[in-house]
Amino acid sequence: MSPLADVQPERLLSHQHAPNRVILAERHKRLRKVFPKIKIPTAADEQRDPEGALEIYTACCDKLRGLLRAQKEKFADVHRENTHYGFRRNLWALKPAGIVVTFVALASVGAEMFGSVSARQSISLVQPVVAAIDGLLLFSWMFLITESWVKRAALLYAERFMEALDTMV
């Protein structure tokens, strides 16, 4: 299971994982109205067959995504948070490559500056600026782009997604 799975909208529909039972009951009631042909699992159903319940919640969320996409202007918050989440998730996936590339770039500029100093040549003003930018990028890749940074965006997306359901019907 993905480390981000616990903050997906599907989990907020689960009896086991939803943070508030009153809100969950209201959301299940709305799902029954929006998708009358889908049997929303009870807590007992979910306990008996958690994978089956998750499949139903996933199907509901997939159908909801289609409805929300069709009304993009009305649900702009959902689309904005989904974009932010996707951006952060993609950066996190690129983190190893980003660290390597910025480290190599920083080492190259550092080696070039060291060579210039060793040969008693002047250093171009551009070199320390590029080194500083590379250093900031390396710091960002290493310490700012983290799983918790991505999880915060995923949770905001899931919350906006559920809020959109709350306004339906």
Short mmCIF file of C-alpha atoms in Angstrom, two decimals:
data_model
loop_
_atom_site.label_atom_id
_atom_site.label_comp_id
_atom_site.label_asym_id
_atom_site.label_seq_id
_atom_site.Cartn_x
_atom_site.Cartn_y
_atom_site.Cartn_z
CA MET A 1 0.00 0.00 0.00
CA SER A 2 1.24 3.47 -0.83
CA PRO A 3 2.35 5.59 2.14
CA LEU A 4 -0.15 8.18 0.91
CA ALA A 5 -3.08 5.76 0.85
CA ASP A 6 -4.25 6.80 4.30
CA VAL A 7 -5.09 10.31 3.08
CA GLN A 8 -7.03 9.42 -0.07
CA PRO A 9 -10.73 10.38 -0.33
CA GLU A 10 -11.75 6.70 -0.37
CA ARG A 11 -10.44 6.25 3.16
CA LEU A 12 -12.58 9.13 4.41
CA LEU A 13 -15.65 7.10 3.40
CA SER A 14 -14.55 4.11 5.48
CA HIS A 15 -16.17 3.37 8.84
CA GLN A 16 -12.76 2.34 10.14
CA HIS A 17 -10.83 5.44 9.02
CA ALA A 18 -13.27 8.36 8.87
CA PRO A 19 -12.49 10.95 11.54
CA ASN A 20 -16.15 11.71 12.40
CA ARG A 21 -19.02 9.18 12.42
CA VAL A 22 -21.76 11.82 12.18
CA ILE A 23 -20.23 13.35 9.06
CA LEU A 24 -19.56 9.87 7.66
CA ALA A 25 -23.24 8.91 8.06
CA GLU A 26 -24.26 12.09 6.23
CA ARG A 27 -21.79 11.39 3.42
CA HIS A 28 -23.02 7.82 3.03
CA LYS A 29 -26.57 9.15 2.87
CA ARG A 30 -25.54 11.55 0.09
CA LEU A 31 -23.74 8.75 -1.77
CA ARG A 32 -26.94 6.67 -1.68
CA LYS A 33 -28.81 9.59 -3.25
CA VAL A 34 -26.15 10.36 -5.87
CA PHE A 35 -25.59 6.67 -6.75
CA PRO A 36 -28.80 4.80 -5.88
CA LYS A 37 -27.68 1.60 -7.63
CA ILE A 38 -24.55 1.23 -5.46
CA LYS A 39 -24.96 -0.46 -2.07
CA ILE A 40 -22.90 1.57 0.40
CA PRO A 41 -21.39 -0.77 3.02
CA THR A 42 -22.52 -0.64 6.62
CA ALA A 43 -19.92 -0.84 9.38
CA ALA A 44 -20.66 -4.57 9.70
CA ASP A 45 -20.32 -5.07 5.92
CA GLU A 46 -17.01 -3.27 5.95
CA GLN A 47 -15.74 -5.30 8.88
CA ARG A 48 -16.69 -8.56 7.12
CA ASP A 49 -15.14 -7.55 3.79
CA PRO A 50 -12.81 -4.54 4.06
CA GLU A 51 -11.40 -5.01 0.53
CA GLY A 52 -14.88 -5.19 -0.97
CA ALA A 53 -15.93 -2.06 0.92
CA LEU A 54 -12.83 -0.22 -0.29
CA GLU A 55 -13.69 -1.22 -3.88
CA ILE A 56 -17.15 0.31 -3.45
CA TYR A 57 -15.71 3.51 -1.93
CA THR A 58 -13.17 3.68 -4.76
CA ALA A 59 -15.92 3.24 -7.37
CA CYS A 60 -17.95 6.01 -5.73
CA CYS A 61 -14.94 8.34 -5.69
CA ASP A 62 -14.13 7.54 -9.32
CA LYS A 63 -17.72 8.39 -10.31
CA LEU A 64 -17.61 11.54 -8.16
CA ARG A 65 -14.39 12.66 -9.86
CA GLY A 66 -16.22 12.48 -13.17
CA LEU A 67 -19.09 14.57 -11.81
CA LEU A 68 -16.71 17.11 -10.28
CA ARG A 69 -14.68 17.33 -13.49
CA ALA A 70 -17.87 18.12 -15.42
CA GLN A 71 -18.54 21.05 -13.07
CA LYS A 72 -15.00 22.41 -12.84
CA GLU A 73 -16.02 26.00 -12.10
CA LYS A 74 -18.37 25.02 -9.27
CA PHE A 75 -15.73 22.81 -7.63
CA ALA A 76 -12.63 24.93 -8.31
CA ASP A 77 -11.26 24.24 -4.81
CA VAL A 78 -11.17 20.50 -5.50
CA HIS A 79 -9.32 20.98 -8.77
CA ARG A 80 -6.85 23.45 -7.22
CA GLU A 81 -6.01 21.10 -4.33
CA ASN A 82 -5.73 18.15 -6.71
CA THR A 83 -3.24 20.12 -8.81
CA HIS A 84 -1.20 21.04 -5.71
CA TYR A 85 -1.22 17.44 -4.54
CA GLY A 86 -0.16 16.14 -7.96
CA PHE A 87 2.67 18.67 -8.15
CA ARG A 88 4.00 17.71 -4.71
CA ARG A 89 3.60 13.99 -5.37
CA ASN A 90 5.54 14.30 -8.62
CA LEU A 91 8.33 16.29 -6.98
CA TRP A 92 8.57 13.67 -4.24
CA ALA A 93 8.86 10.95 -6.90
CA LEU A 94 11.68 12.92 -8.55
CA LYS A 95 13.50 13.57 -5.26
CA PRO A 96 16.37 11.07 -5.78
CA ALA A 97 17.09 12.42 -9.27
CA GLY A 98 16.75 16.01 -8.06
CA ILE A 99 19.28 15.44 -5.29
CA VAL A 100 21.78 13.81 -7.67
CA VAL A 101 21.42 16.48 -10.36
CA THR A 102 21.73 19.44 -7.98
CA PHE A 103 24.63 17.80 -6.11
CA VAL A 104 26.51 17.20 -9.39
CA ALA A 105 25.79 20.77 -10.51
CA LEU A 106 27.02 22.17 -7.18
CA ALA A 107 30.13 19.98 -7.26
CA SER A 108 30.86 21.06 -10.85
CA VAL A 109 30.60 24.75 -10.06
CA GLY A 110 32.62 24.24 -6.89
CA ALA A 111 35.34 22.39 -8.80
CA GLU A 112 35.41 25.11 -11.45
CA MET A 113 35.74 27.82 -8.80
CA PHE A 114 38.46 25.83 -6.99
CA GLY A 115 40.32 25.41 -10.29
CA SER A 116 40.16 29.14 -10.93
CA VAL A 117 41.44 29.98 -7.44
CA SER A 118 44.21 27.36 -7.70
CA ALA A 119 45.32 28.82 -11.05
CA ARG A 120 45.19 32.32 -9.49
CA GLN A 121 42.48 33.38 -11.90
CA SER A 122 39.51 35.53 -10.99
CA ILE A 123 36.17 33.91 -10.30
CA SER A 124 33.25 35.01 -12.40
CA LEU A 125 30.48 36.66 -10.38
CA VAL A 126 28.07 34.17 -11.93
CA GLN A 127 29.79 31.16 -10.36
CA PRO A 128 29.01 31.90 -6.68
CA VAL A 129 25.46 32.89 -7.63
CA VAL A 130 24.96 29.58 -9.43
CA ALA A 131 26.56 27.72 -6.50
CA ALA A 132 24.20 29.45 -4.06
CA ILE A 133 21.17 28.58 -6.20
CA ASP A 134 22.36 24.97 -6.49
CA GLY A 135 22.87 24.86 -2.72
CA LEU A 136 19.35 26.15 -2.09
CA LEU A 137 17.92 23.64 -4.54
CA LEU A 138 19.85 20.81 -2.91
CA PHE A 139 18.60 21.91 0.52
CA SER A 140 15.04 22.02 -0.82
CA TRP A 141 15.26 18.56 -2.37
CA MET A 142 16.74 17.09 0.79
CA PHE A 143 14.74 18.77 3.55
CA LEU A 144 11.61 20.45 2.19
CA ILE A 145 10.29 17.86 -0.25
CA THR A 146 9.22 15.15 2.19
CA GLU A 147 6.50 12.56 2.55
CA SER A 148 4.74 14.71 5.17
CA TRP A 149 4.81 17.69 2.77
CA VAL A 150 3.05 15.55 0.17
CA LYS A 151 0.63 14.10 2.75
CA ARG A 152 -0.49 17.60 3.77
CA ALA A 153 -1.47 18.34 0.16
CA ALA A 154 -3.13 14.92 -0.20
CA LEU A 155 -5.19 15.52 2.93
CA LEU A 156 -6.28 18.97 1.74
CA TYR A 157 -7.35 17.46 -1.57
CA ALA A 158 -9.28 14.66 0.17
CA GLU A 159 -11.01 17.18 2.44
CA ARG A 160 -12.03 19.43 -0.49
CA PHE A 161 -13.21 16.34 -2.38
CA MET A 162 -15.44 15.30 0.53
CA GLU A 163 -16.69 18.87 0.96
CA ALA A 164 -17.80 18.76 -2.67
CA LEU A 165 -19.80 15.61 -1.90
CA ASP A 166 -21.31 17.45 1.07
CA THR A 167 -22.75 20.09 -1.28
CA MET A 168 -24.36 17.56 -3.65
CA VAL A 169 -28.05 16.63 -3.56
#
